[in-house]
Amino acid sequence: EGFSVVQSSVVSLDVDLDGESLPPQAVPATDGSVQLWDLTAGEPILCFAELDAAERIEDEFPALLIRPRDVMAAGHRIAVVLTDSIRTTEGNPMPMVDWYGDLLAGQPGPDLEDWVEHYQALDSDLRDLGGEGITLAFDFVVADGGAPVRHVASSVGVPTEYVFEEIRTTDEGIIMPEGGWRKLRGYYTVDNWLVDDLYFSLDGSGLPEPQGTAQAELVVYMPESVRDAEPGTVPVWIFGHGLFGEPDFYLGDIDDPSKVAKLADEAGAIVFTTVWRGFKASDRIHAIQIADDFARVHEISERLTQGVANVVALSRLITEGDVLSDPALLGLPDANGELRYYGISLGGIAGAVTIANNPRISHAVFNVGGGAWSTMLERSSQWIPFDWIMVEKVPSNQNRQLMYALSQLYWDPVDPMNHIDDLLGRSVLWQEAIGDEQVPNMTTRTLVRAVGGVHLAPVVESVSGIESSVGPLSGPAMAQYDPELPLPAEVNRPGVPSGAHSRPRTWPGSRQQVTHFLDWYAPGEVLHFCGEAPCSESNQGE
């Protein structure tokens, strides 16, 4: 049906190109040496291009990678254009690619006879749009890749059963993070679409077929600050953990490194959470198996689709089930049917997909979230061990890039870029960490720009196409935090672990922004809590 709305294009050429002649990541362009065009709309698409930065191997030139910085429209036809403004390493203009020139001249090589009219028409269309010096052009159609998630999210029923198997409390001498009081652990039933807990069976429309029910992990965290609250007055949040994490990393670790337990205590909120299927701590082994056999990449995204369904089911258990009246919760939760969401990293990525497909959660904060999985992963410091395996299993750099680009089609259901329409106008806030070494800033900004988000001032870095304004703002919005650390290299290689991804969420200014935005009685207001200057390592707020 078509490629992704954030599809990367891979061009393999038998020539060394000068990377300085390409539109860079920091300054994407709509014209120049490499271009993307929406032929259906007759409009240029913001993009950048880069040469694969993997260690070069003998007899193979670095692949040219073209990345969109605008989310492309499903159903539209897209053209990729290279021009003679690209230079070789010898300083010469890039020559026209032989097979492309032969097609335009009506003298195609073997197996290309059926493409003469198509490419001649494509070249003519591009010249009508002002194209000059074209040395290569090709086109593809864009499809809507979000259908599987929309299908399962709309089909999720109210869980029929839940059980609290364990209750731990400081009243009984249990040690918890500062501000902790009670933690409940158990499970709830969910509608299941996974076969053997790994992959989907698809129907004739390409949608997952139901596979009965399964159990999902359930953790409820009650902070000390709600101990003396009036019955029926305590807010309820859902929390989404980070990549290869689990709830106890955030709500059970005595050191509280991400300050989620402290945040819940400051907000006076009861936190419900589960795990993202495919991305809990123990799933790292499965991910390594995928790197060892990349044809199984769909298993990760299909398990995460089930994870999204599980969070939707959790929201229905809270708002439509009877869990809030369970004696274990001591009658404290406010059962007014409204929920808040806070997600970190993966919880900001899959969380955005979940909120887009779940109107039961009215307000959400996505801390260091982004999108465009196939572009994001290779740049993430989390990718380092998987990169080692991929290089060993697929030694050709060009072949690996083709596989990564193709994998985006499998990531599409759980990529927020495919759920833009359902994030427009929503009361959501992205918190960006400058120099994020796990979720590249460009992916956060592409998503915020696509949903029409406003950038809260004071800003650290202005972003083209995103209006900035002082608060108070309503969502969609973005706020920046500056860890004052060296920025990752602008190449398609894993970032060096720096702490930029995680440090800002612990700052008082960040936590106050979250609690204010998710306030139970007057939610949805984005404010700045670090004085007149941007929030930073040296100005964390008070």
mmCIF file of C-alpha atoms in Angstrom, residues 251-453:
data_model
loop_
_atom_site.group_PDB
_atom_site.id
_atom_site.type_symbol
_atom_site.label_atom_id
_atom_site.label_comp_id
_atom_site.label_asym_id
_atom_site.label_seq_id
_atom_site.Cartn_x
_atom_site.Cartn_y
_atom_site.Cartn_z
ATOM 1 C CA LEU A 251 8.580 3.549 41.848
ATOM 2 C CA GLY A 252 10.495 0.943 43.831
ATOM 3 C CA ASP A 253 14.150 1.972 43.670
ATOM 4 C CA ILE A 254 15.169 3.392 47.050
ATOM 5 C CA ASP A 255 17.411 5.985 45.366
ATOM 6 C CA ASP A 256 14.516 7.117 43.106
ATOM 7 C CA PRO A 257 16.968 8.057 40.297
ATOM 8 C CA SER A 258 14.243 9.441 38.004
ATOM 9 C CA LYS A 259 12.359 11.113 40.873
ATOM 10 C CA VAL A 260 9.047 9.567 39.793
ATOM 11 C CA ALA A 261 8.243 8.504 43.364
ATOM 12 C CA LYS A 262 9.055 12.036 44.535
ATOM 13 C CA LEU A 263 6.906 13.462 41.738
ATOM 14 C CA ALA A 264 3.928 11.344 42.787
ATOM 15 C CA ASP A 265 4.389 12.472 46.390
ATOM 16 C CA GLU A 266 4.536 16.141 45.352
ATOM 17 C CA ALA A 267 1.462 15.733 43.134
ATOM 18 C CA GLY A 268 -0.444 13.810 45.777
ATOM 19 C CA ALA A 269 -1.421 11.252 43.141
ATOM 20 C CA ILE A 270 -2.022 7.505 43.169
ATOM 21 C CA VAL A 271 -0.097 5.984 40.260
ATOM 22 C CA PHE A 272 -1.280 2.954 38.284
ATOM 23 C CA THR A 273 1.168 1.322 35.894
ATOM 24 C CA THR A 274 1.913 -1.798 33.887
ATOM 25 C CA VAL A 275 4.751 -2.825 31.564
ATOM 26 C CA TRP A 276 5.269 -2.120 27.877
ATOM 27 C CA ARG A 277 5.175 -5.550 26.255
ATOM 28 C CA GLY A 278 8.410 -6.228 24.364
ATOM 29 C CA PHE A 279 10.320 -3.554 26.272
ATOM 30 C CA LYS A 280 10.454 -4.530 29.932
ATOM 31 C CA ALA A 281 13.834 -5.278 31.495
ATOM 32 C CA SER A 282 13.743 -9.020 30.808
ATOM 33 C CA ASP A 283 12.817 -8.424 27.155
ATOM 34 C CA ARG A 284 16.359 -7.262 26.406
ATOM 35 C CA ILE A 285 17.220 -10.922 25.710
ATOM 36 C CA HIS A 286 14.436 -11.114 23.132
ATOM 37 C CA ALA A 287 15.690 -7.904 21.527
ATOM 38 C CA ILE A 288 19.176 -9.410 21.218
ATOM 39 C CA GLN A 289 17.616 -12.417 19.481
ATOM 40 C CA ILE A 290 15.969 -10.003 17.043
ATOM 41 C CA ALA A 291 19.319 -8.363 16.293
ATOM 42 C CA ASP A 292 20.629 -11.878 15.628
ATOM 43 C CA ASP A 293 17.754 -12.503 13.178
ATOM 44 C CA PHE A 294 16.442 -9.144 11.972
ATOM 45 C CA ALA A 295 13.600 -10.751 10.017
ATOM 46 C CA ARG A 296 11.858 -11.092 13.387
ATOM 47 C CA VAL A 297 11.791 -7.323 14.039
ATOM 48 C CA HIS A 298 7.996 -7.351 13.741
ATOM 49 C CA GLU A 299 7.816 -9.310 17.001
ATOM 50 C CA ILE A 300 9.050 -6.293 18.969
ATOM 51 C CA SER A 301 6.599 -3.822 17.445
ATOM 52 C CA GLU A 302 3.699 -6.286 17.653
ATOM 53 C CA ARG A 303 4.389 -6.941 21.333
ATOM 54 C CA LEU A 304 4.521 -3.174 21.891
ATOM 55 C CA THR A 305 1.166 -2.868 20.098
ATOM 56 C CA GLN A 306 -0.182 -5.319 22.672
ATOM 57 C CA GLY A 307 1.438 -3.113 25.328
ATOM 58 C CA VAL A 308 -0.527 -0.125 24.053
ATOM 59 C CA ALA A 309 -3.704 -2.218 24.216
ATOM 60 C CA ASN A 310 -2.848 -3.176 27.803
ATOM 61 C CA VAL A 311 -2.551 0.480 28.855
ATOM 62 C CA VAL A 312 -5.863 1.262 27.168
ATOM 63 C CA ALA A 313 -7.352 -1.671 29.087
ATOM 64 C CA LEU A 314 -5.837 -0.322 32.305
ATOM 65 C CA SER A 315 -7.509 3.037 31.719
ATOM 66 C CA ARG A 316 -10.834 1.256 31.215
ATOM 67 C CA LEU A 317 -10.317 -0.786 34.385
ATOM 68 C CA ILE A 318 -9.852 2.467 36.305
ATOM 69 C CA THR A 319 -12.631 4.523 34.715
ATOM 70 C CA GLU A 320 -15.242 1.806 34.043
ATOM 71 C CA GLY A 321 -14.305 -1.043 36.359
ATOM 72 C CA ASP A 322 -14.528 -1.226 40.136
ATOM 73 C CA VAL A 323 -10.833 -1.209 41.010
ATOM 74 C CA LEU A 324 -10.926 2.250 42.614
ATOM 75 C CA SER A 325 -13.406 0.969 45.190
ATOM 76 C CA ASP A 326 -11.139 -1.933 46.169
ATOM 77 C CA PRO A 327 -10.477 -1.897 49.938
ATOM 78 C CA ALA A 328 -6.734 -1.962 49.245
ATOM 79 C CA LEU A 329 -6.993 1.629 47.990
ATOM 80 C CA LEU A 330 -8.654 2.710 51.250
ATOM 81 C CA GLY A 331 -11.382 4.663 49.467
ATOM 82 C CA LEU A 332 -8.946 7.433 48.563
ATOM 83 C CA PRO A 333 -9.101 7.704 44.726
ATOM 84 C CA ASP A 334 -11.319 10.243 43.001
ATOM 85 C CA ALA A 335 -13.474 8.205 40.611
ATOM 86 C CA ASN A 336 -14.653 11.118 38.464
ATOM 87 C CA GLY A 337 -13.634 9.331 35.267
ATOM 88 C CA GLU A 338 -10.639 11.545 34.450
ATOM 89 C CA LEU A 339 -7.069 10.300 34.219
ATOM 90 C CA ARG A 340 -3.644 11.871 33.851
ATOM 91 C CA TYR A 341 -0.591 10.321 32.172
ATOM 92 C CA TYR A 342 3.137 10.750 32.682
ATOM 93 C CA GLY A 343 5.596 8.800 30.535
ATOM 94 C CA ILE A 344 9.379 8.766 30.289
ATOM 95 C CA SER A 345 11.390 7.940 27.132
ATOM 96 C CA LEU A 346 9.594 4.875 25.701
ATOM 97 C CA GLY A 347 6.735 5.966 27.938
ATOM 98 C CA GLY A 348 6.761 9.243 25.993
ATOM 99 C CA ILE A 349 6.848 7.483 22.608
ATOM 100 C CA ALA A 350 4.394 4.623 23.126
ATOM 101 C CA GLY A 351 2.533 6.921 25.506
ATOM 102 C CA ALA A 352 1.834 9.382 22.686
ATOM 103 C CA VAL A 353 0.486 6.495 20.576
ATOM 104 C CA THR A 354 -1.686 5.400 23.511
ATOM 105 C CA ILE A 355 -3.095 8.842 24.261
ATOM 106 C CA ALA A 356 -3.823 9.405 20.559
ATOM 107 C CA ASN A 357 -5.987 6.276 20.633
ATOM 108 C CA ASN A 358 -7.479 6.691 24.100
ATOM 109 C CA PRO A 359 -9.722 9.668 24.911
ATOM 110 C CA ARG A 360 -10.108 8.433 28.507
ATOM 111 C CA ILE A 361 -6.777 10.103 29.364
ATOM 112 C CA SER A 362 -7.386 13.826 29.120
ATOM 113 C CA HIS A 363 -3.925 15.289 29.925
ATOM 114 C CA ALA A 364 -0.465 13.835 29.370
ATOM 115 C CA VAL A 365 3.203 14.731 29.731
ATOM 116 C CA PHE A 366 5.757 12.992 27.522
ATOM 117 C CA ASN A 367 9.232 13.343 29.004
ATOM 118 C CA VAL A 368 11.955 12.946 26.317
ATOM 119 C CA GLY A 369 9.592 11.348 23.822
ATOM 120 C CA GLY A 370 9.960 11.347 20.045
ATOM 121 C CA GLY A 371 9.214 9.186 17.021
ATOM 122 C CA ALA A 372 10.485 7.924 13.653
ATOM 123 C CA TRP A 373 11.797 4.692 15.153
ATOM 124 C CA SER A 374 14.158 3.627 12.347
ATOM 125 C CA THR A 375 15.883 7.040 12.362
ATOM 126 C CA MET A 376 15.883 7.267 16.149
ATOM 127 C CA LEU A 377 17.170 3.825 17.138
ATOM 128 C CA GLU A 378 20.456 3.881 15.253
ATOM 129 C CA ARG A 379 21.331 7.194 16.932
ATOM 130 C CA SER A 380 20.406 6.052 20.441
ATOM 131 C CA SER A 381 23.034 5.124 23.016
ATOM 132 C CA GLN A 382 20.714 2.202 23.824
ATOM 133 C CA TRP A 383 21.517 0.811 20.339
ATOM 134 C CA ILE A 384 25.221 0.189 21.050
ATOM 135 C CA PRO A 385 25.066 -3.567 21.913
ATOM 136 C CA PHE A 386 22.580 -4.253 19.127
ATOM 137 C CA ASP A 387 24.800 -2.448 16.624
ATOM 138 C CA TRP A 388 27.637 -4.854 17.445
ATOM 139 C CA ILE A 389 25.416 -7.839 16.642
ATOM 140 C CA MET A 390 23.987 -6.290 13.471
ATOM 141 C CA VAL A 391 27.454 -5.528 12.100
ATOM 142 C CA GLU A 392 28.505 -9.120 12.694
ATOM 143 C CA LYS A 393 25.365 -10.623 11.157
ATOM 144 C CA VAL A 394 25.008 -8.165 8.251
ATOM 145 C CA PRO A 395 28.522 -6.930 7.417
ATOM 146 C CA SER A 396 27.425 -4.885 4.375
ATOM 147 C CA ASN A 397 26.740 -1.307 5.503
ATOM 148 C CA GLN A 398 24.461 -0.718 2.520
ATOM 149 C CA ASN A 399 22.408 -3.839 3.277
ATOM 150 C CA ARG A 400 22.022 -2.839 6.927
ATOM 151 C CA GLN A 401 20.724 0.575 5.901
ATOM 152 C CA LEU A 402 18.187 -1.025 3.580
ATOM 153 C CA MET A 403 17.025 -3.247 6.435
ATOM 154 C CA TYR A 404 16.753 -0.342 8.867
ATOM 155 C CA ALA A 405 14.750 1.676 6.342
ATOM 156 C CA LEU A 406 12.463 -1.278 5.672
ATOM 157 C CA SER A 407 11.977 -1.868 9.398
ATOM 158 C CA GLN A 408 10.139 1.447 9.690
ATOM 159 C CA LEU A 409 7.121 -0.261 8.108
ATOM 160 C CA TYR A 410 7.008 -2.617 11.099
ATOM 161 C CA TRP A 411 7.520 0.230 13.570
ATOM 162 C CA ASP A 412 4.765 2.334 11.999
ATOM 163 C CA PRO A 413 1.840 1.087 14.129
ATOM 164 C CA VAL A 414 3.643 2.139 17.341
ATOM 165 C CA ASP A 415 5.176 5.322 15.934
ATOM 166 C CA PRO A 416 3.455 8.563 17.040
ATOM 167 C CA MET A 417 4.144 9.983 13.570
ATOM 168 C CA ASN A 418 1.291 7.769 12.302
ATOM 169 C CA HIS A 419 -1.151 9.152 14.869
ATOM 170 C CA ILE A 420 -0.744 12.875 14.230
ATOM 171 C CA ASP A 421 -4.406 13.555 13.499
ATOM 172 C CA ASP A 422 -5.439 12.165 16.869
ATOM 173 C CA LEU A 423 -2.889 14.294 18.739
ATOM 174 C CA LEU A 424 -3.995 17.579 17.180
ATOM 175 C CA GLY A 425 -5.601 19.800 19.767
ATOM 176 C CA ARG A 426 -4.924 17.386 22.631
ATOM 177 C CA SER A 427 -3.803 18.601 26.052
ATOM 178 C CA VAL A 428 -0.305 17.128 25.869
ATOM 179 C CA LEU A 429 3.184 18.407 26.674
ATOM 180 C CA TRP A 430 6.572 17.207 25.416
ATOM 181 C CA GLN A 431 9.608 17.870 27.620
ATOM 182 C CA GLU A 432 12.777 17.877 25.516
ATOM 183 C CA ALA A 433 16.328 17.463 26.868
ATOM 184 C CA ILE A 434 18.860 19.338 24.730
ATOM 185 C CA GLY A 435 21.464 16.920 23.372
ATOM 186 C CA ASP A 436 19.382 13.856 24.259
ATOM 187 C CA GLU A 437 21.626 10.886 23.476
ATOM 188 C CA GLN A 438 18.767 8.354 23.400
ATOM 189 C CA VAL A 439 15.856 10.153 21.709
ATOM 190 C CA PRO A 440 17.325 12.607 19.167
ATOM 191 C CA ASN A 441 15.958 16.140 19.488
ATOM 192 C CA MET A 442 15.092 16.233 15.792
ATOM 193 C CA THR A 443 12.542 13.428 16.238
ATOM 194 C CA THR A 444 10.816 15.232 19.112
ATOM 195 C CA ARG A 445 10.688 18.443 17.101
ATOM 196 C CA THR A 446 9.356 16.745 13.961
ATOM 197 C CA LEU A 447 6.487 15.361 16.024
ATOM 198 C CA VAL A 448 5.728 18.616 17.845
ATOM 199 C CA ARG A 449 5.779 20.569 14.578
ATOM 200 C CA ALA A 450 3.439 18.043 12.945
ATOM 201 C CA VAL A 451 0.806 18.375 15.703
ATOM 202 C CA GLY A 452 0.981 22.181 15.683
ATOM 203 C CA GLY A 453 2.599 22.406 19.090
#
